[in-house]
Short mmCIF file of C-alpha atoms in Angstrom, two decimals:
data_model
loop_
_atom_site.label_atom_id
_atom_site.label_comp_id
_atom_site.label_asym_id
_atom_site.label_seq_id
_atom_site.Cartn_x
_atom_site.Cartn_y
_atom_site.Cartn_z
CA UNK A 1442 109.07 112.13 197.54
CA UNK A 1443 111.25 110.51 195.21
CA UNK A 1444 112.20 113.43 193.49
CA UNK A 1445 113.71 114.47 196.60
CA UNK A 1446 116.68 112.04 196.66
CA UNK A 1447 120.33 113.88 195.91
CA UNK A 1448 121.08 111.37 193.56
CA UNK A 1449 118.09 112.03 191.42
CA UNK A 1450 118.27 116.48 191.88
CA UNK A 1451 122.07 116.89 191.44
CA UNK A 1452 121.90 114.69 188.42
CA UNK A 1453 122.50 116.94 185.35
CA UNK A 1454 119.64 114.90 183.28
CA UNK A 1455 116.95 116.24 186.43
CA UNK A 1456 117.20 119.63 184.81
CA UNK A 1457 116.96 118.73 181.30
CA UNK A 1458 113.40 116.88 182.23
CA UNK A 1459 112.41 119.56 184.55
CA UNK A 1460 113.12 122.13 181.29
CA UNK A 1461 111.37 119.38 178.96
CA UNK A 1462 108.06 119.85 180.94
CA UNK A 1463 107.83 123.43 181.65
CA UNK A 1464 106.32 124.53 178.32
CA UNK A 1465 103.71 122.25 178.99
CA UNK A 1466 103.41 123.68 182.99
CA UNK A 1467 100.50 126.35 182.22
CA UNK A 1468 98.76 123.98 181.08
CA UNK A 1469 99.23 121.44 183.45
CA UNK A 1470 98.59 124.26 185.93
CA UNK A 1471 95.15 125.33 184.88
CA UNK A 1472 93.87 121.98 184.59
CA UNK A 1473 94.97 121.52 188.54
CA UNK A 1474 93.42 124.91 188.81
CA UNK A 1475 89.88 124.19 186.93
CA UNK A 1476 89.94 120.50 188.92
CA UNK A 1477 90.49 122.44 192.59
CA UNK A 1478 87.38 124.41 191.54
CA UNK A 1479 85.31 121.51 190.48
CA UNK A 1480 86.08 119.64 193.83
CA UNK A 1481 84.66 122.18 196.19
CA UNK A 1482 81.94 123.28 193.47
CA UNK A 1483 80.79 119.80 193.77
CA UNK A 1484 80.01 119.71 197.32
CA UNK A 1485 82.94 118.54 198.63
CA UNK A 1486 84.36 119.88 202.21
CA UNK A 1487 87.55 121.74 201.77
CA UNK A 1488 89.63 119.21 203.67
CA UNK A 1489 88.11 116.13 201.56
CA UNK A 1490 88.83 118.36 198.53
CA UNK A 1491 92.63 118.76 200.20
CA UNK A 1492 93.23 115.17 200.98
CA UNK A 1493 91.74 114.40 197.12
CA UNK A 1494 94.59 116.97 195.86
CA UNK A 1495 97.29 115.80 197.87
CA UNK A 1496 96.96 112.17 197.99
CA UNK A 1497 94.92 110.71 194.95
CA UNK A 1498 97.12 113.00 192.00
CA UNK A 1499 95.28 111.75 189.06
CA UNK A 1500 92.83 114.39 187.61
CA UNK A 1501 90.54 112.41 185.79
CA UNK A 1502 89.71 110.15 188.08
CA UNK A 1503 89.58 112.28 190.71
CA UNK A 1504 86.74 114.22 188.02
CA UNK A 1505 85.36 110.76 187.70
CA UNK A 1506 85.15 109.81 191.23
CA UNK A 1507 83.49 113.17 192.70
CA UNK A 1508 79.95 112.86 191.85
CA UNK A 1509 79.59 109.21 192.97
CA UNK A 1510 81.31 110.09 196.28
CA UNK A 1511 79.20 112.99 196.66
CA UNK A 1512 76.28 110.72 195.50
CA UNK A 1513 77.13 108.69 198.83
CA UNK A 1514 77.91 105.02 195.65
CA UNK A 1515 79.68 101.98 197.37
CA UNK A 1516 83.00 102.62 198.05
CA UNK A 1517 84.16 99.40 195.25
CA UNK A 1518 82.05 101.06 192.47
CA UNK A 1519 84.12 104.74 193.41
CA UNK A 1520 87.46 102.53 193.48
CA UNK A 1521 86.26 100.46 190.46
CA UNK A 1522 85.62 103.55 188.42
CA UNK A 1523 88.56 105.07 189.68
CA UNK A 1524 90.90 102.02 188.05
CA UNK A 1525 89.07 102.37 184.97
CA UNK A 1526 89.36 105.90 183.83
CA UNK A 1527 93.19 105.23 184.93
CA UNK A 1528 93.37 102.32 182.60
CA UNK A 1529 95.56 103.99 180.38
CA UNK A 1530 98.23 104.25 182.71
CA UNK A 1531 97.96 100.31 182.76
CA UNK A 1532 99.02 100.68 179.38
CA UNK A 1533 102.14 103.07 179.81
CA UNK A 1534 103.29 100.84 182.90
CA UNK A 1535 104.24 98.26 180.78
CA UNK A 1536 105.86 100.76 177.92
CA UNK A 1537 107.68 101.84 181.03
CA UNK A 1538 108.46 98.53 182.79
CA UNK A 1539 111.90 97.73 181.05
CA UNK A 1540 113.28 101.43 182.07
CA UNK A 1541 112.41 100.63 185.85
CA UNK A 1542 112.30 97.60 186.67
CA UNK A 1543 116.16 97.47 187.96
CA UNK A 1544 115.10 99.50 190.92
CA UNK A 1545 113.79 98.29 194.08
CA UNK A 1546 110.24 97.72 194.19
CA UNK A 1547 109.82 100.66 196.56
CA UNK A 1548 111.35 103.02 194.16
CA UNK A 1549 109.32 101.77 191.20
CA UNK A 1550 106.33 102.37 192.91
CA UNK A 1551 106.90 106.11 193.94
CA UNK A 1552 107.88 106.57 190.16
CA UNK A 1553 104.99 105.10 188.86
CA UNK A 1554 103.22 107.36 191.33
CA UNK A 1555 103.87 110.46 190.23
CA UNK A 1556 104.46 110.14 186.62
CA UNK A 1557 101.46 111.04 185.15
CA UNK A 1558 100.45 111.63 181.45
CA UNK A 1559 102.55 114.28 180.05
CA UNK A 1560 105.89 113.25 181.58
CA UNK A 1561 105.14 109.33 180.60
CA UNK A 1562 104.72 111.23 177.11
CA UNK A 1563 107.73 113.22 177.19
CA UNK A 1564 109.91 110.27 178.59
CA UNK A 1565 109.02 107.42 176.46
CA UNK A 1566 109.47 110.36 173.44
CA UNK A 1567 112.87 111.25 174.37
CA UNK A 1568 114.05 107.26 175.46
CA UNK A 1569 113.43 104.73 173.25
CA UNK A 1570 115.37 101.88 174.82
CA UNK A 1571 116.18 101.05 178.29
CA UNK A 1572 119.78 102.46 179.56
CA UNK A 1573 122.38 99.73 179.09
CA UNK A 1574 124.87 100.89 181.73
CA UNK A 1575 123.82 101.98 185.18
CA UNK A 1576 125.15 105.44 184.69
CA UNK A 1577 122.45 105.09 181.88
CA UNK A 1578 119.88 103.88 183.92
CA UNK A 1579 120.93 106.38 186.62
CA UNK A 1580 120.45 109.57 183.42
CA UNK A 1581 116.72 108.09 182.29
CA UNK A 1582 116.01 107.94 186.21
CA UNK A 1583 117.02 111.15 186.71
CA UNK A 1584 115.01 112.90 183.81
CA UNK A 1585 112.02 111.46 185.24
CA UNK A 1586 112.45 112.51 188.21
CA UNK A 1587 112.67 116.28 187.04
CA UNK A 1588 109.92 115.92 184.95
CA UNK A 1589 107.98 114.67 187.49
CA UNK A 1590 109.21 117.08 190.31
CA UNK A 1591 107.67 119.96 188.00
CA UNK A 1592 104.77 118.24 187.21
CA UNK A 1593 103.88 117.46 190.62
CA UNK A 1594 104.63 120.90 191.59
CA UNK A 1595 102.65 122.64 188.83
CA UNK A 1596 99.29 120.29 189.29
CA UNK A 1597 99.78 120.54 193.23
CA UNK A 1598 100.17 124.56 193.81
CA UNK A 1599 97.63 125.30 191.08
CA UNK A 1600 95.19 123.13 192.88
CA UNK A 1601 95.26 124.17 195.72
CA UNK A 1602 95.01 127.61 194.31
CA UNK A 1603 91.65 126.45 192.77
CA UNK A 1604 90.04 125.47 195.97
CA UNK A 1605 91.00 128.63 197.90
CA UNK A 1606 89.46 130.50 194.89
CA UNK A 1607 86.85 128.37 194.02
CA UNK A 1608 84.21 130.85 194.81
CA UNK A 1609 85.64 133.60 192.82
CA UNK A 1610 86.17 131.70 189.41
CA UNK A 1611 83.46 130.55 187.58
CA UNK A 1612 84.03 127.40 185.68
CA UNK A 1613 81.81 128.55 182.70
CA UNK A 1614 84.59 130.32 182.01
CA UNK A 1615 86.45 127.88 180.70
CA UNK A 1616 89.80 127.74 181.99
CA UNK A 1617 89.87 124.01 182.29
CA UNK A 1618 90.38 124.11 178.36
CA UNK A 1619 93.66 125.03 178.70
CA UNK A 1620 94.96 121.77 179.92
CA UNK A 1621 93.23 120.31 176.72
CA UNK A 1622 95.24 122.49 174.37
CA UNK A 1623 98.37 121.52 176.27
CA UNK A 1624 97.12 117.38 175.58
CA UNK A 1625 96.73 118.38 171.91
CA UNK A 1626 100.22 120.00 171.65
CA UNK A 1627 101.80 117.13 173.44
CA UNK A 1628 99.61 115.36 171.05
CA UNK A 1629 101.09 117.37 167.88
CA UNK A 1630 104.57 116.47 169.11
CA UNK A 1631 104.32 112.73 168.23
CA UNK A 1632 102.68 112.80 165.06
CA UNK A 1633 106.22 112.03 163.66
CA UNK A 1634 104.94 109.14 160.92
CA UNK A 1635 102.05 108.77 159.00
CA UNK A 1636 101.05 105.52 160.89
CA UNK A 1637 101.04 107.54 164.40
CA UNK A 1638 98.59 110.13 162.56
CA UNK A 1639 95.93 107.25 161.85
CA UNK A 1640 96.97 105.98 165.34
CA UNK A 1641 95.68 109.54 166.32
CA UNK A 1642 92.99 109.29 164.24
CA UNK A 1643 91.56 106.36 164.98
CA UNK A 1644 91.93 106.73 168.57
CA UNK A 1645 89.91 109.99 168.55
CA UNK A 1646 87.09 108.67 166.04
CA UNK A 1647 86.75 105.39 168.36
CA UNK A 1648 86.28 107.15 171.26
CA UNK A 1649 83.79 109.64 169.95
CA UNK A 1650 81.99 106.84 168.81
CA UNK A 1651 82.20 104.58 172.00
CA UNK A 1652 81.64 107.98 174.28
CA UNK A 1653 78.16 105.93 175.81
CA UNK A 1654 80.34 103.31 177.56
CA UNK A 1655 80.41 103.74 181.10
CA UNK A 1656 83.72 104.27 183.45
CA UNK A 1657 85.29 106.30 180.49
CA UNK A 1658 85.88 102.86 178.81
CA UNK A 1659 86.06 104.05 175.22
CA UNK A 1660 89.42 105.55 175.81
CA UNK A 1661 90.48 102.06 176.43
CA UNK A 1662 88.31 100.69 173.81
CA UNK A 1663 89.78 103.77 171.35
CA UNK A 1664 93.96 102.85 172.40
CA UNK A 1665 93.12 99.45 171.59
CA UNK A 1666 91.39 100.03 168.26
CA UNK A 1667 94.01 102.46 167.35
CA UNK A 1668 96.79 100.15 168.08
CA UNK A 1669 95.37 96.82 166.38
CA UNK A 1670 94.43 98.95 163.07
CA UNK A 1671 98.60 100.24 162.94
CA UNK A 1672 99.81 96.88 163.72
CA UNK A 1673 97.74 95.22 161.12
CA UNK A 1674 98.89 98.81 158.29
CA UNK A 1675 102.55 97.92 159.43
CA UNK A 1676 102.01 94.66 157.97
CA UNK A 1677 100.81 95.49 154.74
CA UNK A 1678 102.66 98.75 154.46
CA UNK A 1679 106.08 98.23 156.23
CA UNK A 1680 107.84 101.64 156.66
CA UNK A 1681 110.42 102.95 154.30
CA UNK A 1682 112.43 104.67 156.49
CA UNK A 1683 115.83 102.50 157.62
CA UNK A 1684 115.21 101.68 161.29
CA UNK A 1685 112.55 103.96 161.62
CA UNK A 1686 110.42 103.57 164.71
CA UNK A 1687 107.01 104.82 163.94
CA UNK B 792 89.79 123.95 212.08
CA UNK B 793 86.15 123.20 212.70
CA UNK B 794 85.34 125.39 209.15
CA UNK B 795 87.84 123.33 207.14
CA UNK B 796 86.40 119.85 208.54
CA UNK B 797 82.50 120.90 208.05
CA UNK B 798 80.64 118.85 205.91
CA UNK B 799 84.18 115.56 205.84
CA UNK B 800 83.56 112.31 207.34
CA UNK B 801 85.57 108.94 207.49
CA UNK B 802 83.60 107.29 204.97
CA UNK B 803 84.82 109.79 202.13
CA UNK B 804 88.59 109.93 203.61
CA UNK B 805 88.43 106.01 203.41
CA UNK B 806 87.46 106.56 199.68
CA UNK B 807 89.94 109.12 198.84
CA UNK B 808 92.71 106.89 200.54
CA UNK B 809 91.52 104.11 198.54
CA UNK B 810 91.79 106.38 194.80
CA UNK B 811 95.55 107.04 195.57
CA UNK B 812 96.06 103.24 196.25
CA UNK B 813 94.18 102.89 192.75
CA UNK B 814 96.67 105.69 191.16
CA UNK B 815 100.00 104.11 192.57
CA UNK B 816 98.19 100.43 191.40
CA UNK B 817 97.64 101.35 187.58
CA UNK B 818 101.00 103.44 187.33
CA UNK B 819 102.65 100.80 188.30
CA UNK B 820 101.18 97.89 187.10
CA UNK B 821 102.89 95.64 185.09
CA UNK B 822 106.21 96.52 187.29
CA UNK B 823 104.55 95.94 190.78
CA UNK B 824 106.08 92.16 190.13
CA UNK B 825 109.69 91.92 189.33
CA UNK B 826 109.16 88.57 187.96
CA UNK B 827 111.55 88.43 184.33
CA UNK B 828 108.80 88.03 181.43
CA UNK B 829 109.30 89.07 177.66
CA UNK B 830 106.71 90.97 175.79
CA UNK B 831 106.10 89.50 173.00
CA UNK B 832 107.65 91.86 169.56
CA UNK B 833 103.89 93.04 168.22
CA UNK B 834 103.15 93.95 171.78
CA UNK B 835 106.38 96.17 171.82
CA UNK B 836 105.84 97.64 168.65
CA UNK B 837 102.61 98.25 169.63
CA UNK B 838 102.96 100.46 172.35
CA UNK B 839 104.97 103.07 169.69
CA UNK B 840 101.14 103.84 168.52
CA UNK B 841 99.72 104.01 172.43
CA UNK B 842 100.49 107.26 173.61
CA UNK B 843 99.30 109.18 170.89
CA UNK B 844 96.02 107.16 170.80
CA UNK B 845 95.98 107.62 174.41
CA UNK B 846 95.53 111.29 174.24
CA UNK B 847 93.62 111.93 171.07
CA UNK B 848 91.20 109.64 172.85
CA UNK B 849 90.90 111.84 175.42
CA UNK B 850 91.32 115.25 173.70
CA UNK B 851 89.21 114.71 170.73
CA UNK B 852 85.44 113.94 172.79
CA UNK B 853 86.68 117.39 174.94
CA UNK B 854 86.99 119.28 171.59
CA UNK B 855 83.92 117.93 169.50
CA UNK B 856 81.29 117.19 172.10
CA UNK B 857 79.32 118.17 174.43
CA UNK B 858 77.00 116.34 177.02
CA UNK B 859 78.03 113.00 175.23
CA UNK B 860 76.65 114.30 172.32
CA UNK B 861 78.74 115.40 169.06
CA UNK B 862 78.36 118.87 168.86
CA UNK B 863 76.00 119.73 165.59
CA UNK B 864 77.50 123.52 164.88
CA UNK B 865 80.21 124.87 163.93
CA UNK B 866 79.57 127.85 165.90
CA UNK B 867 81.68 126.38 169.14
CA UNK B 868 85.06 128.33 170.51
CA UNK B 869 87.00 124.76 170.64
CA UNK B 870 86.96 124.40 167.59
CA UNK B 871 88.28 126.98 166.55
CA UNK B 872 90.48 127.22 169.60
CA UNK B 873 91.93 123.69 168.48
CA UNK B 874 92.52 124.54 164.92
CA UNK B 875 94.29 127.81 166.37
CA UNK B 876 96.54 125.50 168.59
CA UNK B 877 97.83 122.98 165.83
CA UNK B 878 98.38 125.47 163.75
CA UNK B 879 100.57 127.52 165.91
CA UNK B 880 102.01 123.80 167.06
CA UNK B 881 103.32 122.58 163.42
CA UNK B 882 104.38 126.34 162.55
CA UNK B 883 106.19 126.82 165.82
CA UNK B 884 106.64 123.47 167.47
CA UNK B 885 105.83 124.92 171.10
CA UNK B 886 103.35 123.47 173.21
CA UNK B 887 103.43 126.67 175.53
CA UNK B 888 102.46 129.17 172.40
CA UNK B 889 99.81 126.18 171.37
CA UNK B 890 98.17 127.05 174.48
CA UNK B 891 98.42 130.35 175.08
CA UNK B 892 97.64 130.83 171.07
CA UNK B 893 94.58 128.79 171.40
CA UNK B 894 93.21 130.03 174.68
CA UNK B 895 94.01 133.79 172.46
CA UNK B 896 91.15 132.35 170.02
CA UNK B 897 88.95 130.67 172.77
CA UNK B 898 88.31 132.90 175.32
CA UNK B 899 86.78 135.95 173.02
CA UNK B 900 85.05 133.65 171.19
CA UNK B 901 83.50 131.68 174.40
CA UNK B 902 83.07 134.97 176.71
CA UNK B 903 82.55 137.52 173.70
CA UNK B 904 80.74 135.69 171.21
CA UNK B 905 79.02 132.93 173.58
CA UNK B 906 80.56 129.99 171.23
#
């Protein structure tokens, strides 16, 4: 794994993301725990339900993806679904692009790999430009890393975890709402302008509204929405603050 | 070994294979190609306002629906649960104590009360 690499871990800025993600860890943790249970619950085999954990890493398409595999759909409708629900990381790739793209394509690719939602969010929240020096470059690659190590770790044991006990914890419980509190106080932490509350807003209202589209394709419908409406605001309301970035 | 395997076949391994190709695909794609392009400057500024849409678009259906429908009481423990958690979020500004604040409100209400 990427993380793995001494120049990443020994890097001071791997610890600094590592200790950026873990308030958001329990949640991240029962989500991986609620999405173990669901795998097995659905009528998966414990080994699919193992090779889904440790190889696919995306928990809402893996969600997605269960019932149409257990279903026995065409593999390209399961892979075609699978893309879709992860169309918002098409978006973050190319907020992300201009931090990576100095590495070598095998590197960018393991990156991408593991950097799911909330360390994209803490990343792009804590670096606003690429590094201009490779020592700089070298830092923002480091605290990714971190973050990501954590975040692997976190999903991965508490998964696992969930499939051993799937039997034993019922999912009307609720535990799987736990990960949604830790989206809505990662959520929280950027509402720092009043454009990026409509942006919240908007986003939320669209894809309540648009919830009928198949492949879950009102959260793309909702970013887009959300982002067109601020653009056009900025426009006609440009912000006061000197060199603020909403 | 036999236990673990019952009920897998190739077909579904095939499949699974195939999501994690789709993960490393979307997390990576506009950076797959190291081709130099600019973004145009609305495009960048855009993508300040995409994260947050991002997640309220796929927190807010979790907190005010349920299957696909929006929820018509107010009688549910997410709500309340969320309200809890940005509460405790603007007056603390700790995701951890969000969570463990709201879960606090949601799990009387959903096991106790049957919200």
């Amino acid at each position: 794994m990427m993380f793995l690499s001494p120049k990443l871990f020994r890097h001071p800025q791997f610890k600094v993301g590592m200790l950026e993600l873990a308030p958001q860890a329990p949640g991240v943790a029962a989500w991986g725990l609620m999405t173990g249970v669901a795998m097995v619950k659905s009528g998966m085999s414990v080994f699919e339900s193992l090779a889904m954990t440790l190889l696919v890493f995306a928990g809402s398409s893996q969600l997605a993806s269960i019932p149409l595999i257990v279903a026995g759909a065409p593999a390209w409708v399961i892979l075609a679904t699978g893309f879709c629900v992860n169309l918002r990381f098409v978006v973050f790739s190319l907020h992300l692009r201009p931090h990576l793209i100095h590495l070598p394509r095998w590197e960018r690719l393991m990156h991408a790999y593991v950097t799911a939602d909330i360390s994209y969010v803490l990343f792009t929240r804590r670096f606003h430009q690429p590094g201009h020096t490779p020592e700089e470059r070298r830092a923002q690659e480091a605290y990714l890393a971190g973050s990501d190590c954590l975040n692997w770790s976190g999903w991965m044991v508490a998964s696992l975890v969930g499939i051993a006990l799937a039997n034993f914890i019922p999912p009307d419980w609720g535990l799987g709402f736990a990960g949604i509190l830790c989206l809505l106080g990662v959520q929280c932490s950027l509402a720092s302008s009043r454009l990026r509350i409509v942006s919240a807003a908007v986003a939320g209202a669209a894809a309540v509204a648009t919830y009928a589209l198949p492949l879950k394709l009102n959260i793309v419908v909702a970013i887009g929405a959300a982002v067109i409406l601020c653009l056009t605001m900025e426009r006609f309301k440009p912000q006061q603050t000197p060199g603020g970035h909403a | 070994m036999s236990e673990l395997l019952q009920g897998t076949d190739v077909w579904t391994l095939l499949v699974i294979v195939g999501l994690a190709v789709v993960t490393v695909v979307a997390r990576s794609f506009f950076f797959i190609s190291d081709t130099a392009w600019q973004l145009p400057h609305w495009a960048q500024r855009g993508l300040q306002y995409a994260p947050i849409a991002a997640l309220s678009a796929v927190v807010i259906p979790e907190i005010v629906m349920s299957q696909g429908q929006l929820i018509s009481t107010w009688q549910d423990a997410r709500l309340f649960a969320a309200a809890a958690g940005v509460g405790i979020y603007f007056a603390k500004r700790n995701v951890l104590l969000t969570i463990l604040g709201g879960m606090a409100v949601y799990l009387p209400l959903h096991l106790g009360l049957g919200f």
